[in-house]
């Protein structure tokens, strides 16, 4: 079973991303930074937050769903704000999504929040609402249940340092993973955590019995040439039983986002 985790960057490089995920076709895709705008059939809209102006793939969730027709698609919004079509504001949802190959039975799932709650009118003040989603599937190839839980960690404008909110977020993520798991399951936790490798977040997850695979397997970055800021880590994949790992990779080529895909084979 292949499990992929990726921050999709709002679909900025969607053509490369769709080609890549169609070829890779993981059984489970955990995708963060997903835009869902059912009120518009536009391909591109604009996000505006003061001086922060970005093009957004307006129906990124739809695009990925169409690229993976043999997967069940689940969208988990964290907030509904507006995107812009010139001077016209259009309501748009933002969050994360999980895609599970239809041949893989989903035997449990939990959706919840790791920071704040759903923001229904506007994206909110920073650090903004953040959601998480967990699925438990049955893997017939190994005759076992596997739970996979992912989040997009809060973004603090002051940086990636430890904060009480991030510690609470890690505990909430663990709680969601526990809700969708049994003690016998192989458990995976992943996502764009927005923290450094020496963070309290990773220590909390390690203390709960999870092995971190990115730095643990010697990778020195989860970013690529599209990311111009300091700090080369954001994304992590953790597992409750390192012995079941067949392969783990941080994919630097092709570049499908400003984040690298993390791919785990168990």
Coordinates of N, CA and C in Angstrom, one line a residue, residues 1-4 26-30 71-74 98-110 133-150 177 179-182 184-188 264 266:
X1 N 0.8 -1.2 0.0 CA 0.0 0.0 0.0 C 0.9 1.2 0.0
X2 N 0.6 2.2 -0.9 CA 1.3 3.4 -1.0 C 0.4 4.6 -0.4
X3 N 1.0 5.4 0.4 CA 0.4 6.5 1.1 C 1.2 7.7 0.7
X4 N 0.5 8.7 0.1 CA 1.2 9.9 -0.3 C 0.6 11.1 0.5
X26 N -1.3 6.6 -5.8 CA -1.3 5.9 -4.4 C -2.6 5.5 -4.0
X27 N -2.6 4.4 -3.2 CA -3.9 4.0 -2.6 C -4.6 5.1 -1.8
X28 N -3.7 5.8 -1.0 CA -4.3 6.9 -0.2 C -3.5 8.2 -0.5
X29 N -4.1 9.3 -0.9 CA -3.5 10.6 -1.0 C -4.1 11.5 0.0
X30 N -3.2 12.1 0.8 CA -3.5 13.1 1.8 C -3.0 14.5 1.2
X71 N -10.8 6.8 -7.2 CA -10.7 7.1 -5.7 C -11.9 7.7 -5.2
X72 N -12.2 7.4 -3.9 CA -13.2 8.1 -3.2 C -12.6 9.4 -2.7
X73 N -13.3 10.6 -2.9 CA -12.7 11.9 -2.6 C -13.5 12.5 -1.5
X74 N -12.8 13.0 -0.4 CA -13.4 13.6 0.7 C -12.8 14.9 1.0
X98 N -8.8 14.0 1.3 CA -8.3 12.7 1.3 C -8.9 11.9 0.2
X99 N -8.1 11.2 -0.5 CA -8.5 10.4 -1.7 C -8.1 8.9 -1.4
X100 N -9.1 8.0 -1.5 CA -8.8 6.6 -1.2 C -9.3 5.8 -2.4
X101 N -8.4 4.9 -2.8 CA -8.7 4.1 -4.0 C -10.0 3.2 -3.6
X102 N -10.9 3.2 -4.6 CA -12.2 2.5 -4.4 C -12.1 1.1 -4.0
X103 N -11.0 0.4 -4.4 CA -10.8 -1.0 -4.1 C -10.4 -1.2 -2.6
X104 N -10.1 -0.1 -1.9 CA -9.6 -0.2 -0.5 C -10.8 0.2 0.4
X105 N -11.3 -0.8 1.2 CA -12.4 -0.5 2.0 C -12.1 0.6 3.1
X106 N -12.9 1.6 3.2 CA -12.8 2.6 4.3 C -13.7 2.1 5.4
X107 N -13.1 1.7 6.5 CA -13.9 1.1 7.6 C -14.1 2.1 8.8
X108 N -13.5 3.3 8.7 CA -13.8 4.3 9.7 C -13.2 5.6 9.3
X109 N -13.7 6.7 9.7 CA -13.1 8.0 9.4 C -13.6 9.0 10.5
X110 N -12.7 10.0 10.7 CA -13.0 11.1 11.7 C -12.5 12.4 11.0
X133 N -8.1 15.1 9.2 CA -9.0 14.1 8.7 C -8.2 12.7 8.9
X134 N -9.0 11.8 9.4 CA -8.4 10.4 9.6 C -9.3 9.4 9.0
X135 N -8.7 8.4 8.3 CA -9.4 7.3 7.7 C -8.8 6.0 8.3
X136 N -9.6 5.0 8.4 CA -9.1 3.6 8.7 C -9.5 2.8 7.5
X137 N -8.5 2.1 6.9 CA -8.8 1.2 5.8 C -8.4 -0.2 6.1
X138 N -8.9 -1.1 5.3 CA -8.5 -2.5 5.4 C -7.6 -2.8 4.2
X139 N -6.4 -3.2 4.5 CA -5.4 -3.5 3.5 C -5.4 -5.1 3.3
X140 N -6.0 -5.5 2.2 CA -6.1 -6.9 1.9 C -4.7 -7.6 1.6
X141 N -3.8 -6.7 1.0 CA -2.5 -7.3 0.7 C -1.7 -7.8 1.9
X142 N -2.0 -7.1 3.1 CA -1.3 -7.5 4.3 C -2.2 -8.0 5.4
X143 N -3.5 -8.0 5.0 CA -4.6 -8.5 6.0 C -4.5 -7.8 7.3
X144 N -4.5 -6.5 7.2 CA -4.5 -5.7 8.5 C -5.2 -4.3 8.2
X145 N -5.6 -3.7 9.3 CA -6.2 -2.4 9.2 C -5.0 -1.3 9.3
X146 N -5.2 -0.2 8.6 CA -4.2 0.9 8.6 C -5.0 2.2 8.8
X147 N -4.6 3.0 9.7 CA -5.2 4.3 9.9 C -4.2 5.4 9.4
X148 N -4.8 6.3 8.7 CA -4.0 7.4 8.2 C -4.7 8.8 8.6
X149 N -4.0 9.6 9.3 CA -4.5 10.9 9.7 C -3.6 12.0 9.3
X150 N -4.2 13.1 8.7 CA -3.3 14.2 8.3 C -3.9 15.5 8.7
X177 N -6.4 10.8 15.6 CA -5.8 9.5 15.2 C -6.3 8.3 16.0
X179 N -9.1 8.2 17.7 CA -10.5 7.9 17.4 C -10.8 7.0 16.2
X180 N -9.9 7.0 15.3 CA -10.1 6.3 14.0 C -9.2 5.0 14.0
X181 N -8.6 4.6 15.2 CA -7.7 3.5 15.2 C -8.0 2.6 16.3
X182 N -7.5 1.3 16.2 CA -7.5 0.4 17.4 C -6.0 0.2 17.7
X184 N -4.4 -2.5 17.5 CA -3.8 -3.4 16.6 C -3.4 -2.8 15.3
X185 N -4.0 -1.6 15.0 CA -3.8 -1.0 13.6 C -2.3 -0.4 13.5
X186 N -1.9 -0.5 12.2 CA -0.7 0.3 11.9 C -1.3 1.8 11.7
X187 N -0.6 2.7 12.4 CA -1.1 4.1 12.4 C -0.1 5.0 11.7
X188 N -0.6 5.8 10.8 CA 0.2 6.8 10.1 C -0.3 8.2 10.4
X264 N 5.0 6.9 1.3 CA 5.3 5.8 2.2 C 4.7 4.5 1.6
X266 N 4.0 0.5 2.6 CA 4.0 -0.4 3.7 C 3.5 -1.8 3.3

